[in-house]
Short mmCIF file of C-alpha atoms in Angstrom, two decimals:
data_model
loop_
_atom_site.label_atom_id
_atom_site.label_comp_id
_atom_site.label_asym_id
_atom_site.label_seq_id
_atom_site.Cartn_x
_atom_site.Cartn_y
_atom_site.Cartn_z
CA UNK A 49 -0.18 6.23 5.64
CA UNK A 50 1.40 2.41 5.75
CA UNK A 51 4.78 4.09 6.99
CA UNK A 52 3.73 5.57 10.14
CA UNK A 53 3.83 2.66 12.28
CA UNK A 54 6.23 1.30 15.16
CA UNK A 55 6.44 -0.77 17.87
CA UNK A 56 8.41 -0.70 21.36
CA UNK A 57 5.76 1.83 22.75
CA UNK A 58 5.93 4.36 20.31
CA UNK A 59 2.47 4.55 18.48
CA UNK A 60 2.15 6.10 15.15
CA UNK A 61 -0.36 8.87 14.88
CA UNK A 62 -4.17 8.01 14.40
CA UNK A 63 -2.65 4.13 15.02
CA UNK A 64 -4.50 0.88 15.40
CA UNK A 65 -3.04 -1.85 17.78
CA UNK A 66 -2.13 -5.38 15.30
CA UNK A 67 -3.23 -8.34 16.77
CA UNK A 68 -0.85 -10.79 18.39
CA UNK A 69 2.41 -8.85 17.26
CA UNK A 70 2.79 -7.03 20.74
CA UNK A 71 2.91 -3.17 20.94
CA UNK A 72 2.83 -2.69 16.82
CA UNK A 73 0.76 0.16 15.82
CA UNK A 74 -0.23 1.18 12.52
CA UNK A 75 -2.02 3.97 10.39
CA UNK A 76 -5.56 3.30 9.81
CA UNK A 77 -4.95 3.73 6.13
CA UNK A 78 -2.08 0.88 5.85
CA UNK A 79 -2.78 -1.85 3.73
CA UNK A 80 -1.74 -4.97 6.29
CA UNK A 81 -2.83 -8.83 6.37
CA UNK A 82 -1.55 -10.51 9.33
CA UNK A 83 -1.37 -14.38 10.04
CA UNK A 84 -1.39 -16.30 13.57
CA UNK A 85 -1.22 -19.57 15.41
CA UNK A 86 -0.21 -19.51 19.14
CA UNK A 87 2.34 -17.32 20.15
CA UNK A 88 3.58 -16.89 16.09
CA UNK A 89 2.53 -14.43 14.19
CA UNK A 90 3.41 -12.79 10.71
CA UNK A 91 2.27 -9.44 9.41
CA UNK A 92 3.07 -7.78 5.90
CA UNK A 93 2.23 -3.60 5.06
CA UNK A 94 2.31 -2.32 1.94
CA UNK A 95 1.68 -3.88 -1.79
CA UNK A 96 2.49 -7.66 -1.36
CA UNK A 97 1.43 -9.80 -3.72
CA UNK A 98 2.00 -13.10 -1.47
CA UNK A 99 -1.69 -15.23 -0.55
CA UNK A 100 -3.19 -15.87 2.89
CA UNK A 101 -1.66 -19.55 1.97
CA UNK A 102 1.69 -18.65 1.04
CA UNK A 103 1.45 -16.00 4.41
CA UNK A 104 0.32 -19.30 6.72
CA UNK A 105 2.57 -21.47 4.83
CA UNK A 106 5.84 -19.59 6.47
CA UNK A 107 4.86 -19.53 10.04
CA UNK A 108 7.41 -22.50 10.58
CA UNK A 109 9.64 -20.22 9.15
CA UNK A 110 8.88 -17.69 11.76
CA UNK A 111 8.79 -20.51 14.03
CA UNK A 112 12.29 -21.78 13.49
CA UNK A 113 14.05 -18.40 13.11
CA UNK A 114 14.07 -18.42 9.48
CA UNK A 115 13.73 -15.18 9.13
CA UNK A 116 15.04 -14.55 5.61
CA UNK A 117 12.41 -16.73 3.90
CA UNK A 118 9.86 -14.10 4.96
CA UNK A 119 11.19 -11.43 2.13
CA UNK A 120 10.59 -14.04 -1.11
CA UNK A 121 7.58 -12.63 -2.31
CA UNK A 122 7.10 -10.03 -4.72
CA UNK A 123 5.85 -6.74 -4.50
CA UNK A 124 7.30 -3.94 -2.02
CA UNK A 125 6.21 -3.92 1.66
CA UNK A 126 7.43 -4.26 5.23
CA UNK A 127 7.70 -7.89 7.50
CA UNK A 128 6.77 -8.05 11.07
CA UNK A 129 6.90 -10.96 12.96
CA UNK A 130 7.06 -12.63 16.68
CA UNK A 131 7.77 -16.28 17.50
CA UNK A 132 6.41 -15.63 20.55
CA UNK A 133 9.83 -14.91 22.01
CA UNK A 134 11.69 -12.30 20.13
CA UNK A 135 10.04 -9.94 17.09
CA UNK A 136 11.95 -9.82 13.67
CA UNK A 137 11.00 -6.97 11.13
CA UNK A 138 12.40 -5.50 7.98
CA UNK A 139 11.59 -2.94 5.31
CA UNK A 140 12.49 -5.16 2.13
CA UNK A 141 16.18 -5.95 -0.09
CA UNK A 142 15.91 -3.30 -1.68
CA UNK A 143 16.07 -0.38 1.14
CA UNK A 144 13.12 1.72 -0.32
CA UNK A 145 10.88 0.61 3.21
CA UNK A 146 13.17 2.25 5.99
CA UNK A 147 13.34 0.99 9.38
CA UNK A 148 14.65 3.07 12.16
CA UNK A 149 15.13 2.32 15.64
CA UNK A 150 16.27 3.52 19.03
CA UNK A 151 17.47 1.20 21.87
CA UNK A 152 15.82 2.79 25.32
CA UNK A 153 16.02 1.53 29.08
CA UNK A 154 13.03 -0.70 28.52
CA UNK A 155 13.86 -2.26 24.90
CA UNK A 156 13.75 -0.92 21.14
CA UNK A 157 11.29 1.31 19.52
CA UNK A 158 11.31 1.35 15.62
CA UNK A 159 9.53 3.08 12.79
CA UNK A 160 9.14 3.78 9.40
CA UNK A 161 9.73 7.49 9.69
CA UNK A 162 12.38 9.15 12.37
CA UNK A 163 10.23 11.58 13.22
CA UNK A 164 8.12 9.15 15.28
CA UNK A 165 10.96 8.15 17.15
CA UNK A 166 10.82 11.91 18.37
CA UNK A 167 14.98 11.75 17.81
CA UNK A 168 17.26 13.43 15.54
CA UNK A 169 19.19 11.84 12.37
CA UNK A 170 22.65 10.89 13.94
CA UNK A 171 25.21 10.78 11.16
CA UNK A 172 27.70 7.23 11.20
CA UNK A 173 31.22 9.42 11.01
CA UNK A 174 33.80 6.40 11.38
CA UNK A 175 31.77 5.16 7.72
CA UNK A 176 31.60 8.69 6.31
CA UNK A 177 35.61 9.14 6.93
CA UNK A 178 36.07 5.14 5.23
CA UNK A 179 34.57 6.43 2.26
CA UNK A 180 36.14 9.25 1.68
CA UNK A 181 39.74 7.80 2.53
CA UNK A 182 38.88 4.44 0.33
CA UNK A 183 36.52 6.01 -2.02
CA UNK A 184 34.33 2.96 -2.14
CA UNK A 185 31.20 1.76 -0.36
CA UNK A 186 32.23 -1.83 1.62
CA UNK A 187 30.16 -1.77 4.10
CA UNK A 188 26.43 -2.81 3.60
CA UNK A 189 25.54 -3.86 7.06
CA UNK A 190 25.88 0.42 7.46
CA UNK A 191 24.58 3.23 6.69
CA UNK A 192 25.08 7.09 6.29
CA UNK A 193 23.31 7.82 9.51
CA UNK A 194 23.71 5.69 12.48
CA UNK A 195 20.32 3.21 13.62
CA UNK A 196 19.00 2.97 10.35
CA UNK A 197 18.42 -0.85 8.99
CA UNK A 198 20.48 -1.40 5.61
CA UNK A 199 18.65 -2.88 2.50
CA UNK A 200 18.75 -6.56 2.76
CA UNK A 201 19.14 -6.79 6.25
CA UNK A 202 15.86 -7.05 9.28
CA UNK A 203 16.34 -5.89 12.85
CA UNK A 204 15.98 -8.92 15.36
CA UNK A 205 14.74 -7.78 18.82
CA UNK A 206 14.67 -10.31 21.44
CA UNK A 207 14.00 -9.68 25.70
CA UNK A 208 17.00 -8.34 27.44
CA UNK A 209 19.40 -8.65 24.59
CA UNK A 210 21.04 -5.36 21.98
CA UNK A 211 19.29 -5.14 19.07
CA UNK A 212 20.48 -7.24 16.22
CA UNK A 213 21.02 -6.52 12.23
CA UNK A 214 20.07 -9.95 10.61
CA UNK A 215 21.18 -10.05 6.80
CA UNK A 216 18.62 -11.70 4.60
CA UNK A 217 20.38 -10.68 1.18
CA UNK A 218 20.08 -14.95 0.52
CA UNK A 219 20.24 -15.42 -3.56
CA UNK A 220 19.32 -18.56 -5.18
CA UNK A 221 22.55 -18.87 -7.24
CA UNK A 222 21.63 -19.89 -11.41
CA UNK A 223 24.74 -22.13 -13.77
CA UNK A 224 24.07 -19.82 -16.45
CA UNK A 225 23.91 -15.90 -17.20
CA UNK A 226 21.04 -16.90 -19.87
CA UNK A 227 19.34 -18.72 -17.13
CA UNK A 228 19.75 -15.96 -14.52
CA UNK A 229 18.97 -13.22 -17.48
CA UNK A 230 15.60 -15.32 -18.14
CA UNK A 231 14.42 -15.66 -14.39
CA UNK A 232 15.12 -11.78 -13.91
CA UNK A 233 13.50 -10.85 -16.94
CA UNK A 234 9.87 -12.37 -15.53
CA UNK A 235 10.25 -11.28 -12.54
CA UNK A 236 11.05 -7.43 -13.66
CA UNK A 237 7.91 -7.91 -15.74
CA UNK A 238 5.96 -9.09 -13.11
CA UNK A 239 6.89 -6.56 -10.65
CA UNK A 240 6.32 -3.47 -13.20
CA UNK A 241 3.18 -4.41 -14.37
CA UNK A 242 1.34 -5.56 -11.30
CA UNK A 243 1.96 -2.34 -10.08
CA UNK A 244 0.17 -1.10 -13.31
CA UNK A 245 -2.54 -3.17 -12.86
CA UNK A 246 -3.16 -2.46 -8.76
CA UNK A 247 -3.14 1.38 -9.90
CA UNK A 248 -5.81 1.45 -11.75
CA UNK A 249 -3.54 1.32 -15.53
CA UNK A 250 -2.28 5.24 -15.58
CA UNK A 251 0.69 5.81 -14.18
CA UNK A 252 3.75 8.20 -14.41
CA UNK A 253 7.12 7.22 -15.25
CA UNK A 254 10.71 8.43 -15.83
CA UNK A 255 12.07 8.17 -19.06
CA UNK A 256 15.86 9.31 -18.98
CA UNK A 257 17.01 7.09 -21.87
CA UNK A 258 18.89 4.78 -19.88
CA UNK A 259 18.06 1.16 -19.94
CA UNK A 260 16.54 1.40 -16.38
CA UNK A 261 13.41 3.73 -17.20
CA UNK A 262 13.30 2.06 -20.60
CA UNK A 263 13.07 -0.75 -19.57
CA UNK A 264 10.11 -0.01 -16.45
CA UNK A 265 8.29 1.79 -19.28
CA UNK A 266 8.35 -0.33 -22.19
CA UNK A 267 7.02 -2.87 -19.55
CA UNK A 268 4.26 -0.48 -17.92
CA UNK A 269 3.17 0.31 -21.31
CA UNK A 270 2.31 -3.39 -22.66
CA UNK A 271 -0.76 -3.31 -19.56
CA UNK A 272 -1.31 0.35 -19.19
CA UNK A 273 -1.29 4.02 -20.24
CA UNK A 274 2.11 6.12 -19.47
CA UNK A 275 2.58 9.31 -18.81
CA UNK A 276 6.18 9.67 -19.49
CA UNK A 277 8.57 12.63 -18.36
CA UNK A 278 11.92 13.78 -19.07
CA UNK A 279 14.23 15.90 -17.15
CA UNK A 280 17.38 17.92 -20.13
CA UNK A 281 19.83 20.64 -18.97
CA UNK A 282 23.13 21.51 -20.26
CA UNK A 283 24.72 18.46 -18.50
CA UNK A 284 22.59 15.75 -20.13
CA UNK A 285 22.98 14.19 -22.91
CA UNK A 286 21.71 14.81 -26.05
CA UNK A 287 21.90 11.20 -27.15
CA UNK A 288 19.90 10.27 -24.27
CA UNK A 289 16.89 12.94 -24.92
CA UNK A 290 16.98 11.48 -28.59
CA UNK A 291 16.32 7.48 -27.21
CA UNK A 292 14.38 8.91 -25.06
CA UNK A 293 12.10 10.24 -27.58
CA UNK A 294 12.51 7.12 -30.00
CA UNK A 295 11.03 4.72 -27.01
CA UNK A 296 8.09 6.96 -26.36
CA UNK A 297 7.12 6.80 -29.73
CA UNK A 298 7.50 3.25 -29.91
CA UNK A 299 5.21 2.59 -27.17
CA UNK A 300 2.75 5.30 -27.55
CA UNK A 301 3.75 6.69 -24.65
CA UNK A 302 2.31 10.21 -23.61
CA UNK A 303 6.07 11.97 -23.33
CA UNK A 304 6.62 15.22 -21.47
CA UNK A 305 10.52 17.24 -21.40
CA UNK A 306 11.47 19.99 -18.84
CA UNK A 307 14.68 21.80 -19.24
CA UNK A 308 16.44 22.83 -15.99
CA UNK A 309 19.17 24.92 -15.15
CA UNK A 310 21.75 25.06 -12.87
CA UNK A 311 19.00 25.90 -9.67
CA UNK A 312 17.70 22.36 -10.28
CA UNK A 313 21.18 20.55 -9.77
CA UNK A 314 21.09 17.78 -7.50
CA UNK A 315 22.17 19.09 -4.06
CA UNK A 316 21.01 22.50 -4.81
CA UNK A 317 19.03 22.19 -1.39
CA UNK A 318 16.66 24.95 -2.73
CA UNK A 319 15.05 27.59 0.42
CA UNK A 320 11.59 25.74 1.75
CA UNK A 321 12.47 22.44 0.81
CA UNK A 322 10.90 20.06 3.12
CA UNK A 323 12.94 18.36 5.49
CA UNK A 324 12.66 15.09 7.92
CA UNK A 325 13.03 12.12 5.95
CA UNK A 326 16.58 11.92 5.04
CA UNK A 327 18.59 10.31 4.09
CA UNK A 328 16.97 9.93 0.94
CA UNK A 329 18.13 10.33 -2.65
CA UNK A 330 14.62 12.45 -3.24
CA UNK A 331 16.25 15.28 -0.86
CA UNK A 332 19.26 15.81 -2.84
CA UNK A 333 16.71 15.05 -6.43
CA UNK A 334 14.06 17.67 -4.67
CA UNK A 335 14.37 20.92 -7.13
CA UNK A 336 15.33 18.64 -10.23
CA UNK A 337 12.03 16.72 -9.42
CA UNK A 338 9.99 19.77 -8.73
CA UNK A 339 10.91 20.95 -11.65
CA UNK A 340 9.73 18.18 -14.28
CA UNK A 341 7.49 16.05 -12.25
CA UNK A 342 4.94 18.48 -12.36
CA UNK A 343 3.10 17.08 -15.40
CA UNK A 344 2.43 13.38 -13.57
CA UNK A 345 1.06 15.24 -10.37
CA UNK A 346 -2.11 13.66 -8.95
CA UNK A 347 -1.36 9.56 -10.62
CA UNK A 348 -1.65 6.83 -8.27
CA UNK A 349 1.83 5.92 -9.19
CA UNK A 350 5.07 7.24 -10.94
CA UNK A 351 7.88 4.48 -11.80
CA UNK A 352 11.76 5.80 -11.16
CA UNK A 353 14.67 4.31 -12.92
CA UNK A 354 16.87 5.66 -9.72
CA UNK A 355 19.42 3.36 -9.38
CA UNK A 356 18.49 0.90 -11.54
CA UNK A 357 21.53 0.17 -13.55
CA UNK A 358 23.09 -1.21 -10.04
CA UNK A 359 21.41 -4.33 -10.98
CA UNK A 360 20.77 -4.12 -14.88
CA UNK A 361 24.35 -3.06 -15.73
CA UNK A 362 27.24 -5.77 -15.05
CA UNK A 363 30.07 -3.85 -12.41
CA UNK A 364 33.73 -4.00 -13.85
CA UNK A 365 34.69 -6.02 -10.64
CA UNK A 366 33.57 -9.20 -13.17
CA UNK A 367 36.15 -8.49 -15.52
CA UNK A 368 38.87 -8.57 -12.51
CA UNK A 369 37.74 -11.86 -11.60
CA UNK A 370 38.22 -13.05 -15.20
CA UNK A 371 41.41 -11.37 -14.72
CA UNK A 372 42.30 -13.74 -11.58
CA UNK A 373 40.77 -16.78 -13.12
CA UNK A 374 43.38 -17.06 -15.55
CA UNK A 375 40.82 -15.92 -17.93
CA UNK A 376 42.76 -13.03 -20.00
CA UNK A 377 41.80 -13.30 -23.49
CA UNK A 378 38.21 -13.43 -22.74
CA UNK A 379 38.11 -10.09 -20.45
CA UNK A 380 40.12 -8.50 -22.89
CA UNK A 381 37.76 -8.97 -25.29
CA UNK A 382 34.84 -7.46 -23.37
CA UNK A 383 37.00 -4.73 -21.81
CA UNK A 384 37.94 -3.58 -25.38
CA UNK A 385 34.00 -3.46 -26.27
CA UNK A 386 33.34 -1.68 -23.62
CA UNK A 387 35.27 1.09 -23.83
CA UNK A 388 34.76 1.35 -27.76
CA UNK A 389 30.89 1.21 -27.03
CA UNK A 390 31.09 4.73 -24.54
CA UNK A 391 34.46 6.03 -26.76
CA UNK A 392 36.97 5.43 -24.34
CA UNK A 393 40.53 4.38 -24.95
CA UNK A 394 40.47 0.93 -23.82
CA UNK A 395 44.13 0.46 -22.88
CA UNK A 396 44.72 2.85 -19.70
CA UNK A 397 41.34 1.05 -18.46
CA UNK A 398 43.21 -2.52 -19.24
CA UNK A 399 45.86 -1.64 -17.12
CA UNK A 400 44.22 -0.43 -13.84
CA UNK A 401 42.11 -3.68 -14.08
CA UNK A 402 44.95 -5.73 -14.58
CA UNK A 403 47.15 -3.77 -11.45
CA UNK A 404 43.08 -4.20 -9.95
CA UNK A 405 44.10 -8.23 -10.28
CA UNK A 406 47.36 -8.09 -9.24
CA UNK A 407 46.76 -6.79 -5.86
CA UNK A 408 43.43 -8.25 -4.85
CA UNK A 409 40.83 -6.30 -2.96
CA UNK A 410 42.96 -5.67 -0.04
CA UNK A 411 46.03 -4.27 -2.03
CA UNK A 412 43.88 -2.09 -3.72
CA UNK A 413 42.00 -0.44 -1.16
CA UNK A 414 45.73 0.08 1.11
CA UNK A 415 46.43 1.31 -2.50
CA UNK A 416 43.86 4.18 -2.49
CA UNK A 417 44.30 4.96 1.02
#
């Protein structure tokens, strides 16, 4: 597989040497192209959907130490590259391509699986304790287990120096939300459907009801055939199963419902559940999955709305700054259709954004402490 592959002298099993990137080893299955001239070189693995021109045309990049114009193109994949001096590589903005990696006596070994670093999972305890005491997440450059490179950030290994986290979370700010909303839109649609295309036009696909799965399905269906499923137990909602329903319909979308119980919770950590990947959300997802994934077994590819409304939902953090921009009547205004939209009294919300305001990021966190 394209995930079993490392450098720093550890080789991944059944591994091929690539050319002119020094010590990187890869499956024999991986999808990788892989540009050079001189001592630079640029490699991408996995579903990338840049040309052998647009691969060439950022070796100055590589060059110059630009590293974070090497994660522009769509698709989902990992970066390797060398200027001939130092090696930079990175799993991707969005996290999904893990990179971990183990400083040793003669440099830094790295992987795309732990288990080929031959070394346990080490949990980070000083950010474990932060967010329990502040209850928030502030700290992207970590994560829940220690040597693990965040989403949006590459590692940066150069000769005789620590290993380095380099963040390449750059975005091209837009004037306007309709301009921003536009730009995302085509590149969401782009994204979805090329992935439709490259598997062969059947895929599977969540479909919880929420905007996130809606949205990848109503988008796989215009170039393809979906094979939509639905998880239900006593805890979802009932809404939800009915939208659900409504947007399979609409798109003529093969639709498939399983009904757990309390054994598929997430967490429920079920006996002779595989282990050796975490973290991962699938390991705390595993029996829920098991239970109504089975229909989609076998297609090329499934499409998961996990965690999508992180960037298709708007955080409440805008209405603070509205709040602290002088900006009152106009936050008001959306905080009260908010709340009326999920039936929520709007006022005790208006209040804790308002104290939010009043004490700024710091205040608040001292606050919740």
């Amino acid at each position: 597989m394209e995930r079993e592959w490392t450098t720093g002298g550890t080789a991944a099993r059944g591994g091929t040497e690539a050319e002119g990137l020094g010590g990187v080893r890869r499956a024999l299955d991986a999808g990788v192209r892989a540009v050079a001239e001189g001592p630079v070189a640029l490699a991408v693995v996995g579903d990338c959907l840049a040309t052998d021109h647009e691969l060439r045309g950022v070796l100055p990049a590589v060059q110059a130490g630009r590293w974070a114009e090497l994660t522009r193109w769509p698709g989902s994949y990992w970066v390797v590259a060398s200027d001939g001096r130092q090696h930079f590589v990175c799993g991707g903005l969005a996290g999904i391509r893990a990179v971990y990696y183990t400083p040793h006596e003669e440099g830094t070994a790295w992987a795309s699986e732990p288990v080929l670093l031959r070394r346990p999972l080490v949990p980070d305890l000083p950010l474990l304790a932060a967010g329990l005491g502040a209850g928030e997440h502030h700290w992207p450059h970590r994560t829940p287990y220690e040597q693990i490179v965040p989403g949006g950030f590459g590692l940066l290994l150069a000769p005789g120096a620590p290993p380095q986290l380099v963040d390449i979370r750059r975005v091209k700010p837009v004037d306007e939300l309709r301009e921003g909303a536009e730009w995302f839109g085509r590149v969401l649609a782009d994204a979805v459907q090329h992935r439709v295309r490259a598997a062969g036009g059947v895929v599977g696909a969540d479909l919880s009801g929420g905007l996130d799965s809606l949205a990848a399905v109503v988008l796989a269906a215009g170039v393809g055939s979906v094979h939509a499923v639905t998880y239900t137990d006593g805890y979802t909602s009932g809404e939800d199963m009915a939208f659900a329903a409504r947007v399979a319909e609409h798109t003529g979308t093969r639709h498939a419902v399983a009904a757990g119980s309390d054994e598929q919770l997430p967490f429920s950590f079920p006996p002779g559940q595989p282990t050796g990947a975490e973290p991962v959300l699938d390991a705390a997802m595993y029996a829920m999955d098991t239970a109504y994934l089975h229909p989609v077994r076998g297609l090329p590819l499934h499409l998961t709305g996990h965690g999508g409304d992180i960037v298709l939902d708007a955080s409440s953090s805008c209405w603070v700054r509205l709040l602290q921009e002088g900006r009152r009547r106009e936050a008001h205004r959306q905080v009260v259709a908010f709340a009326r939209l999920r039936n929520t009294a709007p006022g005790p919300y208006w209040k804790a954004l308002k104290q939010a305001a009043d004490l700024g990021r710091t205040g608040t966190l001292e606050q919740a402490a």
